[in-house]
XYZ file of C-alpha atoms in Angstrom:
583
model
C 0.000 0.000 0.000
C 1.384 3.386 -0.981
C 1.489 6.265 1.449
C -0.756 8.350 -0.826
C -3.639 5.939 -0.199
C -3.397 6.208 3.580
C -5.871 8.241 5.625
C -4.635 11.237 7.641
C -4.956 9.181 10.849
C -2.867 6.343 9.358
C -0.270 8.794 8.069
C 0.127 10.351 11.529
C 0.441 6.925 13.164
C 3.025 5.910 10.536
C 4.943 9.155 11.145
C 5.049 8.477 14.904
C 6.138 4.883 14.286
C 8.873 6.014 11.872
C 10.244 8.263 14.602
C 10.033 5.293 17.018
C 7.614 7.149 19.288
C 5.057 4.343 18.884
C 5.273 0.600 18.246
C 2.661 -1.715 16.763
C 1.812 -3.165 20.193
C 1.002 0.338 21.544
C -1.337 1.058 18.616
C -3.175 -2.241 19.087
C -3.750 -1.453 22.789
C -5.002 2.054 21.987
C -7.357 0.825 19.239
C -8.744 -1.845 21.579
C -9.379 0.769 24.275
C -11.026 3.072 21.708
C -13.328 0.235 20.639
C -14.304 -0.461 24.271
C -14.755 3.108 25.539
C -14.971 5.274 22.426
C -13.374 8.714 22.092
C -10.602 10.144 19.904
C -7.578 7.927 19.260
C -5.315 10.944 19.851
C -6.773 11.499 23.330
C -6.348 7.795 24.133
C -2.696 7.759 23.017
C -1.935 10.829 25.167
C -3.972 9.463 28.116
C -2.015 6.188 28.019
C 1.228 8.184 28.131
C 2.420 6.729 24.817
C 2.987 10.106 23.146
C 2.740 13.720 24.217
C 0.212 16.201 22.846
C 3.041 18.248 21.281
C 4.369 15.168 19.430
C 0.911 14.515 17.988
C 0.548 18.123 16.869
C 4.005 18.044 15.240
C 3.098 14.860 13.337
C -0.232 16.347 12.212
C 1.477 19.573 11.140
C 4.042 17.643 9.069
C 1.450 15.545 7.259
C -0.889 18.450 6.479
C 1.794 21.075 5.873
C 0.116 23.366 8.428
C 2.343 25.169 10.948
C 1.850 24.499 14.690
C 1.669 27.301 17.276
C 2.248 27.528 21.032
C -0.593 29.807 22.159
C 0.846 30.143 25.679
C 3.647 32.290 24.209
C 1.353 34.396 21.993
C -0.415 37.638 22.911
C -3.632 38.221 20.929
C -4.864 41.761 20.291
C -8.340 42.633 21.703
C -9.591 43.839 18.294
C -8.841 40.388 16.814
C -10.666 38.598 19.652
C -13.783 40.721 18.988
C -13.997 39.431 15.389
C -15.223 35.952 16.421
C -17.979 35.597 19.064
C -17.559 33.481 22.177
C -20.261 31.013 21.083
C -18.394 30.236 17.845
C -14.966 29.759 19.430
C -16.413 27.419 22.082
C -18.448 25.436 19.534
C -15.538 24.815 17.154
C -12.696 25.166 19.702
C -10.872 27.804 17.689
C -9.144 31.074 18.593
C -8.522 34.002 16.191
C -4.902 35.085 16.568
C -4.160 37.726 13.916
C -5.609 39.664 10.971
C -3.662 41.080 8.073
C -5.711 42.787 5.385
C -8.524 40.404 4.478
C -6.781 37.327 5.913
C -7.752 36.076 9.387
C -5.491 33.459 11.008
C -7.144 31.075 13.446
C -5.665 28.421 15.765
C -7.638 25.197 15.728
C -7.256 21.742 17.261
C -8.870 19.966 14.281
C -7.638 21.598 11.047
C -9.817 19.242 8.974
C -13.010 20.793 10.373
C -14.188 22.610 7.219
C -17.433 23.677 8.900
C -15.459 25.817 11.351
C -13.453 27.614 8.664
C -16.512 28.103 6.423
C -18.655 29.548 9.247
C -15.932 31.894 10.497
C -15.187 33.034 6.934
C -18.879 33.820 6.336
C -19.185 35.569 9.703
C -16.077 37.774 9.389
C -16.066 38.153 5.593
C -12.386 37.191 5.670
C -10.265 34.517 4.052
C -9.192 32.007 6.696
C -5.635 30.824 7.319
C -5.236 27.916 9.755
C -2.530 26.985 12.295
C -2.636 23.985 14.664
C -2.746 24.285 18.473
C -3.392 21.751 21.243
C -6.854 21.350 22.789
C -5.395 22.438 26.126
C -3.859 25.640 24.693
C -7.103 26.541 22.936
C -9.218 25.967 26.062
C -6.854 28.128 28.129
C -6.872 30.864 25.481
C -10.690 30.867 25.396
C -10.719 31.212 29.193
C -8.133 34.007 29.090
C -9.629 36.077 26.278
C -13.354 35.303 26.354
C -14.266 34.563 29.981
C -14.914 37.603 32.173
C -12.430 37.723 35.047
C -13.592 38.109 38.627
C -11.966 41.542 38.874
C -13.803 42.966 35.854
C -17.090 41.350 36.861
C -16.891 42.714 40.409
C -16.045 46.175 39.121
C -19.084 46.023 36.856
C -21.393 44.999 39.719
C -19.963 47.725 41.954
C -20.560 50.324 39.239
C -24.190 49.229 39.170
C -24.321 49.688 42.958
C -22.644 53.125 42.894
C -25.786 55.277 42.582
C -27.094 53.695 45.770
C -23.858 53.819 47.721
C -22.279 57.214 47.008
C -24.136 60.409 47.828
C -21.239 62.762 48.585
C -22.501 63.299 52.160
C -20.376 62.943 55.305
C -20.637 59.405 56.665
C -20.348 58.615 60.397
C -18.049 55.627 60.931
C -17.332 53.528 64.014
C -13.702 52.452 64.625
C -12.841 52.612 60.935
C -15.836 50.545 59.796
C -19.163 51.747 58.458
C -21.899 51.246 61.060
C -24.805 49.218 59.712
C -27.637 47.856 61.811
C -28.370 44.108 61.954
C -31.658 44.610 60.149
C -29.912 46.499 57.335
C -27.235 43.801 57.105
C -29.863 41.058 56.878
C -31.452 42.913 53.976
C -28.114 43.566 52.252
C -27.182 39.855 52.291
C -30.182 39.138 50.078
C -29.421 41.883 47.529
C -28.508 40.475 44.111
C -25.249 42.488 43.680
C -23.804 41.290 47.007
C -24.792 37.685 46.310
C -23.196 37.989 42.873
C -19.909 39.394 44.251
C -19.656 36.659 46.915
C -20.288 33.970 44.306
C -17.672 35.485 41.977
C -15.003 35.414 44.698
C -15.746 31.775 45.543
C -15.746 30.816 41.868
C -12.468 32.646 41.236
C -10.813 30.847 44.169
C -11.843 27.439 42.842
C -10.844 28.368 39.275
C -7.380 29.424 40.448
C -7.090 26.150 42.446
C -6.441 28.214 45.557
C -6.367 26.655 49.020
C -7.472 29.872 50.759
C -9.199 33.184 50.038
C -8.428 36.114 52.351
C -10.767 39.124 52.525
C -8.945 41.880 54.400
C -10.376 45.364 55.066
C -7.887 48.210 54.614
C -8.346 51.897 55.384
C -9.817 52.756 51.982
C -10.591 49.459 50.225
C -10.751 45.674 50.545
C -7.804 43.490 49.711
C -8.656 40.058 48.268
C -5.822 37.522 48.208
C -5.657 33.916 46.999
C -3.205 31.297 48.298
C -2.174 29.274 45.246
C 0.372 26.469 45.651
C 1.176 27.792 49.118
C 1.944 31.365 47.983
C -0.387 34.340 48.493
C -1.183 36.291 45.325
C -2.975 39.629 45.145
C -6.472 39.692 43.677
C -9.234 42.285 43.486
C -9.353 45.549 45.484
C -13.058 46.457 45.656
C -14.159 49.610 47.555
C -14.556 49.482 51.331
C -18.290 50.221 51.183
C -19.168 46.622 50.185
C -17.274 45.143 53.161
C -20.137 44.832 55.671
C -22.546 43.382 53.129
C -19.980 40.920 51.739
C -18.877 39.638 55.165
C -22.500 39.336 56.271
C -23.349 37.367 53.123
C -20.562 34.892 53.875
C -21.729 34.673 57.507
C -25.257 33.839 56.365
C -23.893 31.117 54.065
C -21.905 29.660 57.002
C -24.851 29.986 59.403
C -22.999 32.474 61.660
C -24.341 35.420 63.682
C -24.309 38.529 61.464
C -24.957 40.781 64.482
C -21.774 39.626 66.276
C -18.856 41.755 65.105
C -16.703 41.802 68.241
C -15.750 38.126 68.601
C -14.146 35.606 66.223
C -16.508 33.108 64.579
C -15.963 29.870 62.667
C -18.282 27.985 60.334
C -18.507 26.148 57.034
C -20.716 25.756 53.994
C -20.855 23.705 50.799
C -21.607 24.967 47.285
C -21.661 23.515 43.780
C -19.138 25.245 41.521
C -17.915 24.310 38.045
C -19.939 21.098 38.168
C -18.576 19.800 41.479
C -19.308 20.196 45.189
C -16.764 22.244 47.120
C -16.549 22.753 50.898
C -15.541 26.101 52.390
C -14.375 26.627 55.984
C -14.963 30.181 57.201
C -13.036 32.031 59.893
C -14.077 35.595 60.794
C -11.671 37.681 62.871
C -12.352 41.246 64.158
C -9.568 43.732 63.355
C -9.010 47.464 63.786
C -10.293 48.161 60.265
C -13.174 45.685 60.270
C -13.764 41.948 60.147
C -11.184 39.873 58.279
C -12.460 36.675 56.629
C -10.372 33.612 55.772
C -11.991 30.990 53.547
C -10.308 27.571 53.359
C -11.260 25.770 50.120
C -11.657 22.012 50.434
C -11.992 20.736 46.873
C -12.030 16.939 46.911
C -11.367 16.789 43.159
C -7.966 18.456 43.679
C -6.815 16.061 46.419
C -5.015 12.772 45.812
C -5.514 10.299 48.656
C -2.934 7.765 47.516
C 0.386 7.181 49.286
C 2.082 6.411 45.976
C 1.013 9.744 44.461
C 1.943 12.197 47.232
C 5.458 12.642 45.855
C 7.337 10.928 48.701
C 10.497 9.007 47.826
C 10.216 5.215 47.511
C 12.119 4.392 50.718
C 9.913 6.821 52.698
C 6.736 5.298 51.237
C 7.927 1.797 52.124
C 8.628 2.823 55.730
C 5.156 4.381 56.050
C 3.451 1.326 54.537
C 5.372 -1.005 56.851
C 4.353 1.085 59.875
C 0.705 1.184 58.710
C 0.709 -2.606 58.528
C 1.487 -2.952 62.262
C -1.438 -4.189 64.431
C -0.952 -1.475 67.043
C 1.180 1.547 67.856
C 1.250 5.230 66.944
C 1.989 7.056 63.678
C 2.563 10.825 63.829
C 2.552 13.277 60.922
C 4.289 16.599 61.695
C 4.737 19.979 60.078
C 3.297 23.516 59.939
C -0.282 24.367 58.967
C -1.095 23.581 55.341
C 1.792 21.164 54.712
C -0.459 18.185 53.906
C -0.470 16.323 57.233
C -4.173 15.442 57.113
C -3.907 14.357 53.469
C -1.107 11.968 54.446
C -3.182 10.479 57.277
C -6.212 10.096 54.968
C -3.965 8.338 52.443
C -2.739 5.946 55.140
C -6.350 5.233 56.152
C -7.258 4.454 52.534
C -4.200 2.194 52.283
C -5.150 0.118 55.378
C -8.945 0.253 54.977
C -10.687 -3.081 54.527
C -14.071 -4.605 55.491
C -12.368 -6.456 58.370
C -11.282 -3.248 60.109
C -13.279 -0.805 62.221
C -11.840 2.685 61.598
C -12.978 5.788 63.517
C -11.706 9.370 63.218
C -12.099 12.517 65.337
C -11.464 15.698 63.356
C -11.909 19.448 63.704
C -13.682 19.553 61.333
C -14.069 16.549 59.000
C -12.350 17.777 55.831
C -13.260 14.982 53.412
C -15.834 12.214 53.716
C -14.158 8.811 53.342
C -16.433 5.978 52.324
C -16.546 3.109 54.829
C -14.844 5.108 57.605
C -16.673 6.498 60.652
C -15.819 10.193 61.012
C -16.702 12.495 63.901
C -16.433 16.285 64.102
C -15.339 17.438 67.549
C -17.381 20.222 69.164
C -15.474 21.817 72.067
C -18.395 24.149 72.871
C -20.429 21.013 73.678
C -17.492 19.467 75.567
C -16.961 16.989 72.710
C -13.177 17.409 72.659
C -10.547 15.153 71.096
C -9.913 13.585 74.513
C -13.604 12.931 75.226
C -14.106 11.586 71.705
C -11.228 9.157 72.217
C -12.765 7.857 75.432
C -15.990 7.121 73.569
C -14.105 5.563 70.638
C -12.515 2.950 72.884
C -16.005 1.637 73.724
C -16.720 1.190 69.983
C -14.216 -1.675 69.517
C -12.046 0.158 66.925
C -9.026 -1.328 65.161
C -7.677 1.992 63.880
C -8.203 5.477 65.348
C -7.299 8.801 63.769
C -7.101 11.898 65.975
C -7.091 15.112 63.917
C -4.519 16.908 66.073
C -2.683 16.466 69.362
C -3.075 19.803 71.141
C -2.716 19.001 74.836
C -1.463 16.444 77.333
C -4.894 14.877 77.883
C -5.277 14.036 74.174
C -1.756 12.626 73.781
C -2.099 10.634 77.019
C -5.278 8.861 75.855
C -3.823 8.380 72.345
C -0.718 6.664 73.722
C -2.796 4.478 76.047
C -4.956 3.462 73.070
C -1.807 2.569 71.106
C -0.526 0.520 74.044
C -3.780 -1.412 74.379
C -3.869 -2.835 70.856
C -5.024 -0.018 68.569
C -3.285 1.622 65.624
C -3.458 5.388 66.301
C -2.773 8.106 63.716
C -2.468 11.794 64.557
C -0.758 15.097 63.731
C 1.533 17.332 65.742
C 2.833 20.844 65.042
C 6.623 20.463 64.968
C 9.124 21.286 62.236
C 11.111 18.010 62.141
C 10.553 14.333 62.895
C 13.175 14.299 65.656
C 11.683 17.494 67.102
C 8.381 15.653 67.675
C 10.051 13.510 70.360
C 11.212 16.604 72.244
C 7.769 18.218 71.852
C 6.039 15.176 73.385
C 8.428 15.179 76.354
C 7.772 18.923 76.830
C 4.031 18.165 76.877
C 4.625 15.887 79.857
C 4.787 12.459 78.203
C 7.223 10.056 79.840
C 9.986 8.880 77.472
C 9.261 5.200 78.202
C 5.655 5.728 76.980
C 6.937 7.265 73.732
C 9.323 4.376 73.058
C 6.648 1.787 73.896
C 3.940 3.234 71.651
C 5.523 5.144 68.757
C 6.230 3.357 65.455
C 7.159 6.147 63.048
C 7.158 9.960 62.863
C 6.761 11.671 59.491
C 7.705 15.331 58.999
C 6.602 16.879 55.736
C 6.404 19.966 53.547
C 4.856 20.910 50.202
C 6.982 22.525 47.491
C 5.798 24.002 44.214
C 6.236 21.825 41.127
C 7.901 23.297 38.019
C 5.400 24.013 35.249
C 5.773 21.373 32.519
C 4.683 23.823 29.814
C 7.577 26.271 30.277
C 10.247 24.086 31.892
C 13.840 24.824 30.859
C 17.348 23.895 32.113
C 19.854 26.347 33.551
C 23.325 26.271 35.097
C 23.532 26.494 38.889
C 25.893 29.251 40.027
C 28.884 28.341 42.180
C 27.512 29.914 45.375
C 24.284 27.910 45.161
C 26.190 24.755 44.211
C 28.286 25.110 47.346
C 25.176 25.493 49.510
C 23.720 22.230 48.256
C 26.984 20.296 48.420
C 28.009 20.277 44.741
C 31.510 20.995 43.467
C 31.937 24.522 42.120
C 32.938 24.901 38.507
C 31.444 21.601 37.377
C 28.547 21.377 34.939
C 25.757 21.625 37.503
C 22.368 21.993 35.843
C 18.862 22.205 37.248
C 15.413 23.130 35.938
C 13.132 26.117 36.340
C 9.910 27.444 34.842
C 10.273 30.366 32.456
C 6.704 31.521 33.153
C 3.764 31.115 30.791
C 0.002 31.518 30.555
C -0.581 28.011 31.918
C 1.160 28.795 35.247
C 0.092 32.468 35.458
C 3.724 33.486 34.696
C 4.979 32.002 38.016
C 6.989 29.119 36.565
C 5.216 26.701 38.937
C 2.051 24.628 38.651
C 0.862 22.296 41.401
C 2.777 20.994 44.414
C 4.666 17.876 45.432
C 5.386 16.516 48.919
C 8.674 16.200 50.786
C 8.919 13.913 53.799
C 11.419 12.597 56.309
C 10.454 9.412 58.147
C 12.001 8.652 61.539
C 11.479 4.986 62.455
C 11.841 4.179 66.148
C 14.629 1.621 65.964
C 16.211 0.140 69.148
C 19.024 2.739 69.069
C 16.575 5.640 68.597
C 14.478 4.329 71.504
C 17.607 4.165 73.681
C 18.431 7.805 72.902
C 14.847 8.901 73.689
C 14.930 7.088 77.031
C 18.137 8.982 77.794
C 16.422 12.297 76.934
C 19.011 12.999 74.225
C 19.072 16.346 72.377
C 17.181 16.681 69.109
C 20.247 16.988 66.862
C 21.698 13.722 68.199
C 18.428 11.924 67.487
C 18.496 13.327 63.950
C 22.144 12.327 63.422
C 21.441 8.750 64.542
C 18.377 8.534 62.305
C 20.473 9.715 59.346
C 23.098 7.083 60.113
C 20.311 4.535 59.937
C 19.164 5.768 56.526
C 16.739 8.645 57.155
C 16.874 11.380 54.519
C 16.084 14.844 55.876
C 13.588 17.230 54.278
C 16.449 19.173 52.675
C 18.022 15.992 51.297
C 14.671 14.785 49.939
C 14.169 18.184 48.359
C 17.516 18.058 46.548
C 16.494 14.692 45.073
C 13.411 16.458 43.683
C 15.656 19.194 42.247
C 17.904 16.608 40.568
C 14.872 14.897 39.014
C 13.570 18.223 37.642
C 10.395 18.355 39.753
C 11.143 21.556 41.679
C 13.744 24.309 42.020
C 16.618 24.958 44.400
C 14.874 28.182 45.494
C 11.750 26.244 46.540
C 13.803 23.826 48.654
C 15.571 26.738 50.348
C 12.182 28.370 50.972
C 10.631 25.472 52.920
C 13.621 23.685 54.514
C 16.542 24.776 56.655
C 20.118 23.727 55.984
C 21.406 23.427 59.541
C 19.662 20.044 59.785
C 22.186 18.645 57.350
C 25.384 19.158 59.346
C 28.037 16.524 58.525
C 27.531 13.291 60.439
C 29.793 12.592 63.391
C 31.420 9.268 62.434
C 33.203 8.835 65.767
C-alpha cells in the first residue's frame, strides 16, 4: 500500500512509528481501548502516556503542511478577539490570533473541520488561514480572552451599585468601619449584587485552584488575596463600602451570627461550583479596620488520597506502609499548617482500609468524607473534645483510630494508652522536624518510656511548588548555590526552572509535590529517647540509619527536575544537614 492511499490518521500513526515514538503493540492497545470506551484515538494515546500532545501536533502539522503554534507564548490583540464571538470559538474550539488585510489566522485543534473555517469566513467576511494548536492551549486561550475575570465582573457589579452607595454626604463611621444595623445587614445579604460578588469570589478561588481566600479590610478598600500552591497572590481591590454586606453574606452562608462583630466566629458551607461540590471553611476575625475573613477551600477533586502519588520518595513510602501494617502503635505526621499532614493520614487510612477493620476518626472539622470510615467532628463548645471523643471511641471496639490533632497532654495521654492497648493510632503534631516531635512530646509531659513503647514512626513533611511542565527549561547552577547544596563549584551543575507562561500564570510553577522525612523508632533511637538525648543527636542517629532529611529529599526532587533549588531553600533549613559525626 502506498502512502498516498493512507488516511490522515494512518499517516500520523506511521509518522510516529517512523520516529520510534510508537510501536505496533502500543497502537493495538489504543485501538482496543477506543473500541471499548470510544473517544478520539489521539486522546487515548496521550492518556495512556504513549505520546505527548506536542508530538501529535508536530506529526499532524508535518502531514498536512500546516504550521503548529504555542498559544501560551502568543499575545492576541483585543480587536482580533472581537472578530469571532464566544459562542463560535467554544463550539468549534478555535481562537482568532491575527488579521492582516482580508486574511484572518485562526488556531484550531482539528484543522480538517471545514465547517469551522466556512462559518468563520462567512461571519467575518475574511479569508481564513489555519494553524494547529493543542486542545489544552485553545481551552486556556478561550478562558483568558473570552471569559470575564472576577476583577472585571466585580467592578461592573460595583458600578451598578454606585448610585445607591455614594451620595457625597459625610458618613459617620465607628472604629474605621461603616456602622450598619443588623436589620440592614440582613437585607443587604439578600441583595442580588452582594450575592453575585460573593459567588464570583468563591468561583475565582476554585478556578485558580487556591487553598485559601483572604478578605482583608484596609483603610480605603478591601484586599482580596488567593493562596495558590502555598503562595499568596494579590487579587481584586473592591471599595470598602461593600465590606459589611460581603462579610454578612458569607456569615449567612456559614450559618454564623451577622450581628456579632466583636468576637471571632468559625463555620462552614458547601456549594456547587464548576460542576462539582466544594466545601468552604470560614473564619471571621475582628480587626481594627473591620472583620477579616479567611476561607479555606476544600476541593475533593484536587486532592489525591494515595500514598504512591503524594510525591514521597520510595524508601519513605515503604517505611510508612510497613508502619501502617502494624497491628498497634502510633503514627505521627508533623509539620506547619497547610503542609499536607491530614492528606497523608487520609492516604494511610485508605491504604489500610478493609471490610475487616473498624476505623474511627475525630477531626476538627471533618475535611473529606471517606467511604466506609466512621468520622466524627469534635465540638469543644459542647465538651466533645478530642480527649472525650477518644474515650468514647474505645467503647466502639475500633481497630484503627485517627485523631485530627494532638493539642494538649490529655489528648496525647489517651492516644498513647490506646496505642498501648492494641489499637493503631494516627495523629498530627505541630513540629518542624521528625526528631523534634520527640522533644515536643516530652515537653508536653509524656514520659519517654511511653513514647518508646507506643511510637512506630514519625513523618515530617512539607509541600513545594512543582515546576510548570509547559515552560520548563534547564539552567546552570551558580557556584555559590552549588556550594550550599553540596556540589563541586565549577562543574557542569544543571537544574530546571519554569520560564513563566500563561498556563502557570507566569509564576513558573504549577501544582505541588510533597517532601517527607520518616524517623522509624529503631532500638538505638528508643535508647536515645529514654536517655532524653538532644534533638540533633536523634536526627544524626536517624540519618546514620538511613533517614533522609527534608532538605536531602528536596535536593532529590531538584535533581529529578520536579522543583527548584529556590523552593527547597524556601521550605527547609540547611542546619539540619550538618556533617555526620562518624566517631
